[in-house]
Amino acid sequence: MEAEKSGLAYSAVTQETAVPTRKKKKSKGYLLIWPAFAFVLFFLIIYPFGYNVYQSFFEYSMLTDTSRFVGFGNYIGLFTKIDYLRSLWTGGLIAVVSLAIETVLGLAIAIVLNQKFKGRVVARILLILPLGTIPVINGYMFNVLFFPNASVVDHILNFLGLVHGPIPWLQDPTLARIVIILLDVWQWTSFMIIILLAGLSAIPESSYELARLDNMSKWTTFWRITLPKIKFPLALAMLIRGMDLLKFFDGVFALTKGGPQSATETVSFYIFRTGFRTFNIGFASAASVIVWAIIWVAAFIVITKMFGTSEAKA
Amino acid sequence: MVRRESPAYKIFRAAFLIFFIAVFLLPIWWMIKTSLIARIYTVVYPPHYLPRPIEFEGYVRVWEHQGIPTYYFNTVFVNVVGAVLALVLGIPAAYAASRFEFRQKDNIMFTILSTRFLPPATALVPIFILFKWVRLVDSKWGLVIAYAGLNVPIVIWVLKSFMDEIPRAMEESYLLDGHSRIKSFFNIIIPLSAPGIAAMFMICNFLTWGEFLIAAVLTTTTSAQTLPVGAAMLEGDIGILWQQIAACGVMAAVPITLIIIFFQRYLVRGFSFGILK
């Protein structure tokens, strides 16, 4: 990262110019930021990454505490056995679909909640309640909601006459993926609502003068005025949510255990399974190294695109 | 929007909201309902939408037999102490980021932020090995350190945004009166950013309260296991104890729901690293 304008949205946070600095001040800044930075750098980056890189060249057994150098064997193994690549694909698919639904739905609900009507405070609170629940326990609750032959969702759909008979939600690979996506959408759309609502409520009333004078339709107003004004919070929320979706684990653990036929095995679940269930540390480490590489590249591209070119206005 | 809303639109809006509120609340209602009925009625077809007859068996069992009070205490302990540790490390760093210029500042801040995006699963094997070596596996302190690590980046970024809003002039005049930087930090900055610090403390608790993966890997016995892990332990050989898991879920959700209702204003900041207000 070149320290030109790409320094993550500083312009967004402060509009001030940097204070003229003296030599003495520099050391003070370092002194204060150093403990936290060292902790983060060592504990979360250097050590885990270094360990993963090192361990990815060995075949290590936790049980016997022996390790054997295998070169790129683990990496070759990952790409020749299908399940790692499949977990990347599955995780990516679940992430893209969930993110798309959460964004559209979150935006729609946020626009409605931003209007003035009776009971909107209550509606706001009710619509962010899913955030207060525990992800892993939600996974178990969705298990009850989609229970084979005793599913609440089936009952509701049958009652509405939309389907007839039971649906094999958790036995069918495609349907299981849909249930996993629903779980994530249910829990995290609220996150989008909160951020987008903040963005929408920050738009001054005067921005809509032009729309009134021109007698624009609601639709045109949205595309021409509202959307450009919330572009930045929208992009930021999508970035954060997208990155978080790559960590998707709890729901998978509680609801499907990666099944049926590995249809819902995300990358996090794959690493957990190889590292802590089958104790294949070499594979888990190599898989982690690849994930880090993907995320760093993706984050670098997205962040330079987002903050490097456009003047961020929060 | 100031324009007149047609009656048709008002009806549409009401229907839209009622539909989504119903969808959003169904799983929550199901959790509450499941926690309040006898185990034989947890999974039946057609489902019972109301808890009849009401039974507190689920709560009684988790409270008496499953070590839930211990899980609860552990959860509160690791989250509160972890949040305090994150604040102790993060406040000075946020102050430095807000007030000083130093070399590579942007890169340092970006690096700190980037950790927020790395999936915990990828760092778990290394951290498990490290903790095994320093005897921190199955210890509350191990989780405290891990949760502080998760929260420090967010604390630094959000508190920096709070401190940026404190006028520089206040500090400068205080310094001109001959006080030291340290004194101004404690007498000006800390009191003025107290609301932000309090909110951040709550947000940290909110963010790690329901964390499952790290807690599940780094703990092995009730001495350090947290509520989400304790709930997952109820999936045993005799089947899954739905009502007890639901009871855990309700008890775990209460404090965190209060936090999101009362700290709504600060959630946006916590979610967006202080970039959005």
Coordinates of C-alpha atoms in Angstrom, one line a residue:
Chain A
M1 CA 0.0 0.0 0.0
E2 CA 1.4 3.3 -1.0
A3 CA 0.6 5.9 1.5
E4 CA -1.0 8.3 -1.0
K5 CA -4.7 8.8 -0.9
S6 CA -5.4 5.1 -0.4
G7 CA -5.1 5.4 3.4
L8 CA -8.4 3.9 4.1
A9 CA -11.0 6.7 4.1
Y10 CA -9.1 9.1 6.2
S11 CA -10.7 11.8 4.2
A12 CA -14.0 10.3 5.2
V13 CA -13.3 10.5 8.9
T14 CA -11.5 13.8 9.2
Q15 CA -11.6 16.7 6.9
E16 CA -8.7 18.3 8.7
T17 CA -5.2 18.6 7.3
A18 CA -2.4 16.9 9.2
V19 CA -0.9 18.9 12.0
P20 CA 2.6 20.1 11.4
T21 CA 4.7 17.6 13.2
R22 CA 8.0 17.9 15.1
K23 CA 10.4 15.0 15.5
K24 CA 9.5 14.6 19.1
K25 CA 5.8 13.9 18.3
K26 CA 6.7 11.0 15.9
S27 CA 8.2 8.9 18.7
K28 CA 5.1 9.6 20.9
G29 CA 2.8 8.3 18.2
Y30 CA 4.8 5.1 17.9
L31 CA 5.0 4.7 21.6
L32 CA 1.2 4.7 22.0
I33 CA 0.3 2.6 19.0
W34 CA 3.1 0.2 19.4
P35 CA 1.6 -2.2 22.1
A36 CA -1.6 -2.7 20.3
F37 CA 0.0 -2.9 16.9
A38 CA 2.6 -5.4 18.0
F39 CA -0.1 -7.6 19.6
V40 CA -2.2 -7.6 16.5
L41 CA 0.7 -8.0 14.2
F42 CA 2.3 -10.9 16.0
F43 CA -0.8 -12.7 17.3
L44 CA -3.1 -12.3 14.3
I45 CA -0.8 -12.0 11.3
I46 CA 2.9 -12.9 11.6
Y47 CA 2.7 -15.9 13.8
P48 CA -0.4 -17.7 12.3
F49 CA 0.7 -17.0 8.8
G50 CA 4.3 -18.0 9.4
Y51 CA 3.1 -21.2 11.2
N52 CA 0.7 -22.1 8.4
V53 CA 3.3 -21.5 5.7
Y54 CA 5.9 -23.6 7.6
Q55 CA 3.5 -26.4 8.5
S56 CA 2.1 -26.5 5.0
F57 CA 5.3 -28.1 3.8
F58 CA 5.2 -30.8 6.4
E59 CA 3.1 -33.8 7.2
Y60 CA 2.5 -33.4 10.9
S61 CA 0.7 -35.7 13.2
M62 CA -0.7 -34.2 16.4
L63 CA -1.3 -37.7 17.8
T64 CA 2.3 -38.9 17.5
D65 CA 3.9 -35.5 17.4
T66 CA 6.1 -36.3 14.4
S67 CA 6.5 -34.4 11.2
R68 CA 7.9 -35.2 7.8
F69 CA 8.9 -32.8 5.1
V70 CA 6.8 -33.2 2.0
G71 CA 7.6 -30.0 0.0
F72 CA 4.6 -28.9 -2.0
G73 CA 2.9 -32.3 -1.4
N74 CA 0.1 -30.8 0.7
Y75 CA -0.7 -28.1 -2.0
I76 CA -0.7 -30.8 -4.7
G77 CA -2.9 -32.9 -2.5
L78 CA -5.4 -30.1 -2.0
F79 CA -5.8 -29.5 -5.7
T80 CA -6.0 -33.2 -6.7
K81 CA -8.5 -34.2 -4.0
I82 CA -11.8 -32.6 -4.9
D83 CA -13.1 -31.5 -1.5
Y84 CA -11.0 -28.4 -0.9
L85 CA -11.8 -26.9 -4.3
R86 CA -15.4 -27.8 -3.8
S87 CA -15.5 -26.1 -0.5
L88 CA -14.1 -22.9 -2.1
W89 CA -16.8 -23.1 -4.8
T90 CA -19.6 -23.9 -2.2
G91 CA -18.5 -21.2 0.1
G92 CA -18.2 -18.7 -2.7
L93 CA -21.6 -19.6 -4.1
I94 CA -23.3 -19.3 -0.7
A95 CA -21.6 -16.0 -0.1
V96 CA -22.5 -14.4 -3.4
V97 CA -26.1 -15.5 -3.2
S98 CA -26.5 -14.5 0.4
L99 CA -24.9 -11.2 -0.1
A100 CA -27.1 -10.4 -3.1
I101 CA -30.3 -11.2 -1.2
E102 CA -29.2 -9.4 2.0
T103 CA -28.2 -6.3 0.0
V104 CA -31.5 -6.0 -2.0
L105 CA -33.7 -6.9 0.9
G106 CA -31.8 -4.8 3.4
L107 CA -32.0 -1.8 1.1
A108 CA -35.7 -2.3 0.5
I109 CA -36.5 -2.6 4.2
A110 CA -34.2 0.4 5.1
I111 CA -36.0 2.6 2.5
V112 CA -39.4 1.7 4.0
L113 CA -38.1 2.2 7.6
N114 CA -36.7 5.6 6.6
Q115 CA -40.2 6.9 5.8
K116 CA -42.4 8.5 8.5
F117 CA -45.3 6.5 9.7
K118 CA -46.8 5.4 13.0
G119 CA -45.0 2.6 14.8
R120 CA -41.8 2.9 12.9
V121 CA -39.6 2.9 16.0
V122 CA -41.2 -0.5 17.0
A123 CA -40.8 -1.8 13.4
R124 CA -37.1 -0.8 13.5
I125 CA -36.4 -2.6 16.8
L126 CA -38.3 -5.8 15.7
L127 CA -36.4 -5.9 12.4
I128 CA -32.9 -5.8 14.1
L129 CA -33.8 -8.5 16.7
P130 CA -32.1 -11.4 14.8
L131 CA -28.8 -9.7 15.5
G132 CA -29.3 -10.4 19.2
T133 CA -29.4 -14.2 18.7
I134 CA -26.5 -16.7 18.9
P135 CA -25.5 -17.9 15.4
V136 CA -24.8 -21.5 16.4
I137 CA -28.1 -21.8 18.3
N138 CA -29.9 -20.4 15.3
G139 CA -28.5 -23.2 13.3
Y140 CA -30.1 -25.7 15.7
M141 CA -33.4 -23.8 15.6
F142 CA -33.4 -23.9 11.8
N143 CA -33.0 -27.6 12.2
V144 CA -36.3 -27.6 14.1
L145 CA -37.9 -25.3 11.5
F146 CA -36.9 -27.6 8.6
F147 CA -37.1 -30.9 10.4
P148 CA -37.6 -33.9 8.1
N149 CA -41.3 -34.7 7.9
A150 CA -42.1 -32.3 10.8
S151 CA -41.1 -29.0 9.3
V152 CA -42.8 -25.8 10.4
V153 CA -42.0 -24.3 7.1
D154 CA -43.6 -27.2 5.3
H155 CA -46.7 -26.7 7.4
I156 CA -46.9 -23.0 6.5
L157 CA -46.3 -23.7 2.8
N158 CA -48.9 -26.5 2.7
F159 CA -51.4 -24.3 4.6
L160 CA -50.9 -21.6 1.9
G161 CA -51.4 -24.2 -0.7
L162 CA -48.0 -23.6 -2.3
V163 CA -46.7 -27.1 -2.0
H164 CA -48.1 -30.6 -1.2
G165 CA -46.5 -33.0 1.1
P166 CA -43.1 -32.8 2.9
I167 CA -40.0 -31.2 1.3
P168 CA -36.7 -32.9 1.9
W169 CA -35.0 -29.7 3.0
L170 CA -31.9 -31.1 4.6
Q171 CA -31.6 -34.3 2.6
D172 CA -31.3 -32.7 -0.9
P173 CA -28.0 -30.9 -1.7
T174 CA -29.6 -27.9 -3.4
L175 CA -32.3 -27.5 -0.9
A176 CA -29.8 -27.7 2.0
R177 CA -27.8 -24.9 0.4
I178 CA -31.0 -22.9 0.2
V179 CA -31.7 -23.5 3.9
I180 CA -28.1 -22.4 4.8
I181 CA -28.5 -19.2 2.7
L182 CA -31.9 -18.5 4.4
L183 CA -30.2 -18.9 7.8
D184 CA -27.6 -16.3 6.9
V185 CA -30.0 -14.0 5.2
W186 CA -32.3 -14.2 8.2
Q187 CA -29.6 -13.4 10.7
W188 CA -27.7 -10.8 8.8
T189 CA -30.1 -8.7 6.7
S190 CA -30.5 -6.7 9.9
F191 CA -26.9 -5.7 9.6
M192 CA -27.5 -4.2 6.2
I193 CA -30.7 -2.5 7.4
I194 CA -28.8 -0.7 10.2
I195 CA -26.0 0.6 8.0
L196 CA -28.2 1.5 5.1
L197 CA -30.7 3.2 7.3
A198 CA -27.9 5.4 8.8
G199 CA -26.9 6.3 5.2
L200 CA -30.4 7.1 4.1
S201 CA -31.3 9.2 7.2
A202 CA -28.2 11.3 6.6
I203 CA -29.5 12.5 3.2
P204 CA -30.8 16.0 3.7
E205 CA -34.3 16.8 2.7
S206 CA -33.1 19.5 0.4
S207 CA -31.6 16.9 -1.9
Y208 CA -35.1 16.0 -3.0
E209 CA -36.1 19.6 -3.9
L210 CA -35.1 18.9 -7.5
A211 CA -37.1 15.7 -7.6
R212 CA -40.2 17.6 -6.5
L213 CA -39.7 20.4 -9.0
D214 CA -39.2 18.0 -11.8
N215 CA -42.0 15.8 -10.7
M216 CA -39.7 12.8 -10.9
S217 CA -41.3 9.4 -10.4
K218 CA -40.3 7.5 -7.2
W219 CA -38.2 5.1 -9.2
T220 CA -36.3 7.9 -11.0
T221 CA -35.8 9.7 -7.7
F222 CA -34.3 6.5 -6.2
W223 CA -31.9 5.9 -9.1
R224 CA -30.8 9.5 -9.6
I225 CA -30.7 10.9 -6.1
T226 CA -31.0 8.3 -3.3
L227 CA -28.6 5.6 -4.7
P228 CA -25.7 7.9 -5.6
K229 CA -25.9 9.4 -2.1
I230 CA -25.7 6.0 -0.3
K231 CA -23.2 4.5 -2.7
F232 CA -20.4 4.6 -0.1
P233 CA -22.2 3.1 2.9
L234 CA -23.7 0.5 0.5
A235 CA -20.2 -0.5 -0.8
L236 CA -18.7 -0.6 2.6
A237 CA -21.5 -2.7 4.1
M238 CA -21.3 -5.1 1.2
L239 CA -17.5 -5.3 1.6
I240 CA -17.8 -6.1 5.4
R241 CA -20.6 -8.5 4.9
G242 CA -18.9 -10.3 2.0
M243 CA -15.7 -10.7 4.0
D244 CA -17.7 -12.1 6.9
L245 CA -19.5 -14.5 4.7
L246 CA -16.1 -16.1 3.9
K247 CA -16.0 -17.0 7.6
F248 CA -19.3 -18.8 7.5
F249 CA -19.1 -21.7 10.0
D250 CA -21.5 -21.7 13.0
G251 CA -24.6 -22.3 11.0
V252 CA -23.0 -25.0 8.9
F253 CA -21.8 -26.8 12.0
A254 CA -25.2 -26.8 13.8
L255 CA -27.5 -27.3 10.8
T256 CA -25.9 -29.6 8.2
K257 CA -22.3 -30.5 9.4
G258 CA -21.3 -29.7 5.8
G259 CA -23.7 -32.2 4.3
P260 CA -25.6 -33.7 2.5
Q261 CA -22.8 -35.0 0.3
S262 CA -20.6 -32.0 1.3
A263 CA -23.1 -29.6 -0.5
T264 CA -22.8 -27.0 2.3
E265 CA -19.1 -27.4 3.3
T266 CA -17.7 -23.9 3.4
V267 CA -13.9 -23.2 3.5
S268 CA -14.0 -22.5 7.3
F269 CA -15.7 -25.8 7.8
Y270 CA -13.3 -27.7 5.6
I271 CA -10.3 -26.2 7.6
F272 CA -12.0 -27.1 10.9
R273 CA -12.7 -30.6 9.7
T274 CA -9.2 -31.3 8.4
G275 CA -7.4 -29.6 11.3
F276 CA -9.5 -30.7 14.3
R277 CA -11.4 -33.8 13.1
T278 CA -9.0 -35.8 10.9
F279 CA -5.9 -34.0 12.3
N280 CA -4.4 -33.4 8.9
I281 CA -2.5 -30.3 10.0
G282 CA -0.5 -30.0 6.7
F283 CA -3.7 -29.8 4.6
A284 CA -5.4 -27.4 7.0
S285 CA -2.4 -25.1 7.0
A286 CA -2.0 -25.2 3.2
A287 CA -5.7 -24.5 2.8
S288 CA -5.4 -21.5 5.2
V289 CA -2.4 -20.1 3.3
I290 CA -4.4 -20.2 0.1
V291 CA -7.4 -18.5 1.7
W292 CA -5.3 -15.7 3.2
A293 CA -3.7 -15.1 -0.2
I294 CA -7.2 -14.9 -1.9
I295 CA -8.5 -12.6 0.8
W296 CA -5.5 -10.3 0.7
V297 CA -5.6 -9.9 -3.0
A298 CA -9.4 -9.4 -3.0
A299 CA -9.3 -6.9 -0.2
F300 CA -6.4 -5.0 -1.8
I301 CA -8.3 -4.7 -5.1
V302 CA -11.6 -3.8 -3.5
I303 CA -10.2 -1.3 -1.1
T304 CA -8.0 0.5 -3.6
K305 CA -10.9 0.6 -6.0
M306 CA -13.2 1.9 -3.2
F307 CA -11.0 4.3 -1.4
G308 CA -8.3 5.0 -3.9
T309 CA -10.3 6.6 -6.7
S310 CA -13.5 7.9 -5.2
E311 CA -13.6 10.7 -2.7
A312 CA -15.3 9.0 0.2
K313 CA -18.1 11.0 1.8
A314 CA -19.5 9.5 4.9
Chain B
M1 CA -39.7 12.2 1.2
V2 CA -42.2 14.9 1.6
R3 CA -44.6 13.9 -1.2
R4 CA -48.1 12.7 -0.4
E5 CA -48.5 9.0 0.1
S6 CA -51.4 7.3 -1.6
P7 CA -53.7 5.1 0.6
A8 CA -52.7 2.2 -1.7
Y9 CA -49.1 2.7 -0.9
K10 CA -49.8 2.9 2.8
I11 CA -51.5 -0.5 2.6
F12 CA -48.7 -1.9 0.6
R13 CA -46.2 -0.6 3.1
A14 CA -48.1 -2.1 6.1
A15 CA -48.3 -5.5 4.4
F16 CA -44.6 -5.4 3.4
L17 CA -43.6 -4.6 7.0
I18 CA -45.9 -7.1 8.6
F19 CA -44.7 -9.8 6.3
F20 CA -41.0 -9.2 7.0
I21 CA -41.5 -8.7 10.7
A22 CA -43.3 -12.1 10.8
V23 CA -40.5 -13.8 8.9
F24 CA -37.9 -12.2 11.1
L25 CA -39.6 -13.1 14.3
L26 CA -40.6 -16.7 13.4
P27 CA -37.3 -18.3 14.3
I28 CA -37.1 -16.2 17.5
W29 CA -40.6 -17.2 18.5
W30 CA -39.8 -20.8 17.7
M31 CA -36.8 -20.7 20.0
I32 CA -38.9 -19.1 22.8
K33 CA -41.7 -21.6 22.2
T34 CA -39.4 -24.6 22.0
S35 CA -37.8 -23.7 25.3
L36 CA -41.2 -23.7 27.0
I37 CA -42.7 -27.1 26.1
A38 CA -42.0 -30.7 27.1
R39 CA -39.4 -32.5 25.1
I40 CA -41.9 -34.9 23.4
Y41 CA -43.6 -31.9 21.7
T42 CA -40.5 -30.2 20.3
V43 CA -40.7 -31.8 16.9
V44 CA -44.2 -32.8 15.9
Y45 CA -46.4 -32.5 12.8
P46 CA -48.5 -30.5 12.6
P47 CA -46.4 -28.1 14.7
H48 CA -47.8 -26.4 17.8
Y49 CA -47.5 -22.7 17.3
L50 CA -48.2 -22.0 20.9
P51 CA -46.5 -23.5 23.9
R52 CA -49.3 -25.6 25.3
P53 CA -48.9 -26.9 28.0
I54 CA -46.2 -24.5 29.2
E55 CA -43.3 -26.4 30.8
F56 CA -40.2 -24.9 32.4
E57 CA -38.5 -28.3 32.2
G58 CA -35.9 -27.0 29.7
Y59 CA -34.8 -24.2 31.8
V60 CA -34.8 -26.2 35.0
R61 CA -32.7 -29.0 33.4
V62 CA -30.1 -26.7 31.9
W63 CA -29.9 -24.8 35.1
E64 CA -29.6 -27.8 37.3
H65 CA -27.9 -30.5 35.3
Q66 CA -26.0 -29.0 32.4
G67 CA -23.6 -26.6 34.1
I68 CA -25.3 -23.6 32.5
P69 CA -24.5 -21.2 35.4
T70 CA -20.8 -22.0 34.9
Y71 CA -21.1 -21.5 31.1
Y72 CA -22.9 -18.2 31.7
F73 CA -20.3 -17.0 34.1
N74 CA -17.5 -18.0 31.7
T75 CA -19.2 -16.2 28.8
V76 CA -19.6 -13.0 30.8
F77 CA -16.0 -13.3 32.1
V78 CA -14.2 -13.8 28.8
N79 CA -16.3 -11.2 27.0
V80 CA -16.0 -8.5 29.7
V81 CA -12.3 -9.1 30.4
G82 CA -11.6 -9.4 26.7
A83 CA -13.3 -6.1 26.0
V84 CA -11.4 -4.4 28.8
L85 CA -8.1 -5.7 27.5
A86 CA -9.0 -4.6 24.0
L87 CA -9.8 -1.1 25.3
V88 CA -6.6 -0.9 27.3
L89 CA -4.6 -1.7 24.2
G90 CA -6.8 0.2 21.9
I91 CA -7.4 3.5 23.6
P92 CA -3.7 4.7 23.5
A93 CA -3.4 3.4 19.9
A94 CA -6.6 5.3 18.9
Y95 CA -5.3 8.4 20.5
A96 CA -2.0 8.1 18.5
A97 CA -3.8 7.5 15.3
S98 CA -6.1 10.5 15.9
R99 CA -3.5 13.0 17.0
F100 CA -0.1 12.2 15.8
E101 CA 1.6 11.8 12.5
F102 CA 4.2 9.1 12.1
R103 CA 5.9 7.1 9.4
Q104 CA 3.8 4.4 7.7
K105 CA 0.7 5.4 9.7
D106 CA -1.6 4.6 6.9
N107 CA 0.0 1.2 6.4
I108 CA -0.1 0.4 10.1
M109 CA -3.8 1.3 10.3
F110 CA -4.6 -0.7 7.2
T111 CA -2.7 -3.7 8.5
I112 CA -4.7 -3.5 11.8
L113 CA -7.9 -3.3 9.9
S114 CA -7.1 -6.2 7.6
T115 CA -7.1 -8.7 10.5
R116 CA -10.8 -8.1 10.8
F117 CA -11.2 -9.9 7.4
L118 CA -9.3 -13.0 8.0
P119 CA -11.5 -16.1 8.9
P120 CA -10.7 -17.3 12.4
A121 CA -10.6 -20.8 11.1
T122 CA -7.4 -20.1 9.2
A123 CA -5.6 -19.0 12.4
L124 CA -7.0 -21.6 14.7
V125 CA -4.5 -24.4 14.2
P126 CA -1.5 -22.1 14.8
I127 CA -3.2 -20.5 17.8
F128 CA -4.2 -23.8 19.3
I129 CA -0.6 -25.1 19.0
L130 CA 0.7 -21.9 20.6
F131 CA -1.8 -22.0 23.4
K132 CA -1.1 -25.7 24.0
W133 CA 2.6 -24.8 24.4
V134 CA 1.9 -21.9 26.9
R135 CA -0.8 -23.9 28.7
L136 CA -3.7 -21.6 27.7
V137 CA -5.9 -24.3 26.1
D138 CA -9.1 -24.7 28.2
S139 CA -8.4 -21.6 30.2
K140 CA -10.6 -18.5 30.4
W141 CA -7.5 -16.4 29.9
G142 CA -6.8 -18.0 26.6
L143 CA -10.2 -16.9 25.3
V144 CA -9.8 -13.5 26.8
I145 CA -6.6 -13.0 24.8
A146 CA -8.3 -14.4 21.6
Y147 CA -11.3 -12.1 22.0
A148 CA -9.2 -9.1 22.7
G149 CA -7.3 -9.9 19.5
L150 CA -10.6 -9.9 17.6
N151 CA -11.7 -6.6 19.1
V152 CA -8.6 -4.5 19.2
P153 CA -8.7 -3.5 15.5
I154 CA -12.4 -2.4 15.8
V155 CA -11.7 -0.5 19.1
I156 CA -8.8 1.4 17.5
W157 CA -10.7 2.4 14.4
V158 CA -14.0 3.3 16.1
L159 CA -12.4 5.3 19.0
K160 CA -10.1 7.1 16.5
S161 CA -13.3 8.4 14.9
F162 CA -14.7 9.5 18.2
M163 CA -11.4 11.3 19.2
D164 CA -11.3 13.0 15.8
E165 CA -14.5 14.8 16.8
I166 CA -12.9 16.3 19.9
P167 CA -11.7 19.8 18.9
R168 CA -7.9 20.0 18.8
A169 CA -8.1 23.5 20.3
M170 CA -9.3 22.2 23.7
E171 CA -6.2 20.1 24.0
E172 CA -3.9 22.7 22.6
S173 CA -5.0 25.4 25.1
Y174 CA -4.6 22.9 27.9
L175 CA -1.0 22.1 26.7
L176 CA -0.2 25.8 26.4
D177 CA -1.1 26.1 30.1
G178 CA 1.9 24.0 30.7
H179 CA 0.3 20.6 31.2
S180 CA 1.9 17.5 29.8
R181 CA 0.6 15.3 27.0
I182 CA -0.1 12.5 29.4
K183 CA -2.2 14.8 31.6
S184 CA -4.2 16.1 28.7
F185 CA -4.8 12.6 27.6
F186 CA -6.2 11.6 30.9
N187 CA -8.0 14.9 31.8
I188 CA -9.3 16.0 28.3
I189 CA -9.4 13.1 25.9
I190 CA -10.6 10.3 28.2
P191 CA -13.5 12.2 29.8
L192 CA -14.6 13.6 26.4
S193 CA -14.5 10.2 24.7
A194 CA -16.1 8.4 27.7
P195 CA -19.4 7.9 25.9
G196 CA -17.6 6.4 22.9
I197 CA -15.5 4.2 25.2
A198 CA -18.6 2.9 27.0
A199 CA -20.3 2.2 23.7
M200 CA -17.3 0.4 22.5
F201 CA -17.2 -1.7 25.6
M202 CA -20.8 -2.8 24.8
I203 CA -20.1 -3.3 21.1
C204 CA -17.1 -5.6 21.9
N205 CA -19.3 -7.7 24.1
F206 CA -21.9 -7.8 21.4
L207 CA -19.4 -8.9 18.7
T208 CA -17.9 -11.8 20.6
W209 CA -20.8 -12.9 22.8
G210 CA -22.1 -15.6 20.5
E211 CA -18.7 -16.6 19.1
F212 CA -18.6 -20.3 18.7
L213 CA -15.7 -21.6 16.6
I214 CA -12.7 -20.2 18.6
A215 CA -14.4 -21.0 21.9
A216 CA -15.2 -24.6 20.8
V217 CA -11.6 -25.3 19.7
L218 CA -9.8 -23.6 22.6
T219 CA -11.8 -25.1 25.4
T220 CA -12.4 -28.7 26.4
T221 CA -14.1 -28.7 29.8
T222 CA -16.8 -26.7 31.6
S223 CA -14.0 -24.7 33.4
A224 CA -13.7 -22.5 30.3
Q225 CA -16.5 -23.3 27.9
T226 CA -18.9 -20.6 27.0
L227 CA -22.7 -20.6 26.4
P228 CA -22.6 -21.3 22.6
V229 CA -20.3 -24.2 23.2
G230 CA -22.4 -25.5 26.1
A231 CA -25.5 -25.4 23.9
A232 CA -23.7 -27.3 21.1
M233 CA -22.7 -29.9 23.7
L234 CA -26.4 -30.7 24.1
E235 CA -26.2 -32.5 20.8
G236 CA -25.4 -35.9 22.2
D237 CA -25.7 -39.6 21.5
I238 CA -29.3 -39.8 22.6
G239 CA -30.3 -37.1 20.1
I240 CA -30.5 -33.4 20.2
L241 CA -32.0 -31.8 23.3
W242 CA -34.0 -29.2 21.4
Q243 CA -35.8 -27.6 24.3
Q244 CA -32.6 -27.2 26.3
I245 CA -30.7 -25.7 23.4
A246 CA -33.6 -23.3 22.9
A247 CA -33.5 -22.4 26.6
C248 CA -29.8 -21.7 26.3
G249 CA -30.6 -19.6 23.3
V250 CA -33.2 -17.5 25.0
M251 CA -31.0 -16.9 28.1
A252 CA -28.0 -16.0 25.9
A253 CA -30.1 -13.7 23.7
V254 CA -31.6 -11.5 26.4
P255 CA -28.5 -9.5 27.4
I256 CA -27.3 -9.0 23.9
T257 CA -30.7 -8.0 22.7
L258 CA -30.8 -5.3 25.4
I259 CA -27.4 -4.1 24.1
I260 CA -28.6 -3.7 20.5
I261 CA -31.8 -2.0 21.6
F262 CA -30.1 0.5 23.9
F263 CA -26.9 1.0 21.8
Q264 CA -28.6 1.2 18.4
R265 CA -26.9 4.5 17.7
Y266 CA -23.5 3.1 18.1
L267 CA -24.0 -0.1 16.2
V268 CA -23.4 1.6 12.8
R269 CA -20.1 2.9 14.0
G270 CA -19.1 -0.4 15.5
F271 CA -20.0 -2.3 12.3
S272 CA -18.2 0.2 10.0
F273 CA -15.0 0.8 12.0
G274 CA -16.1 4.3 12.7
I275 CA -16.1 5.2 9.1
L276 CA -19.9 5.8 9.1
K277 CA -21.7 7.7 11.8

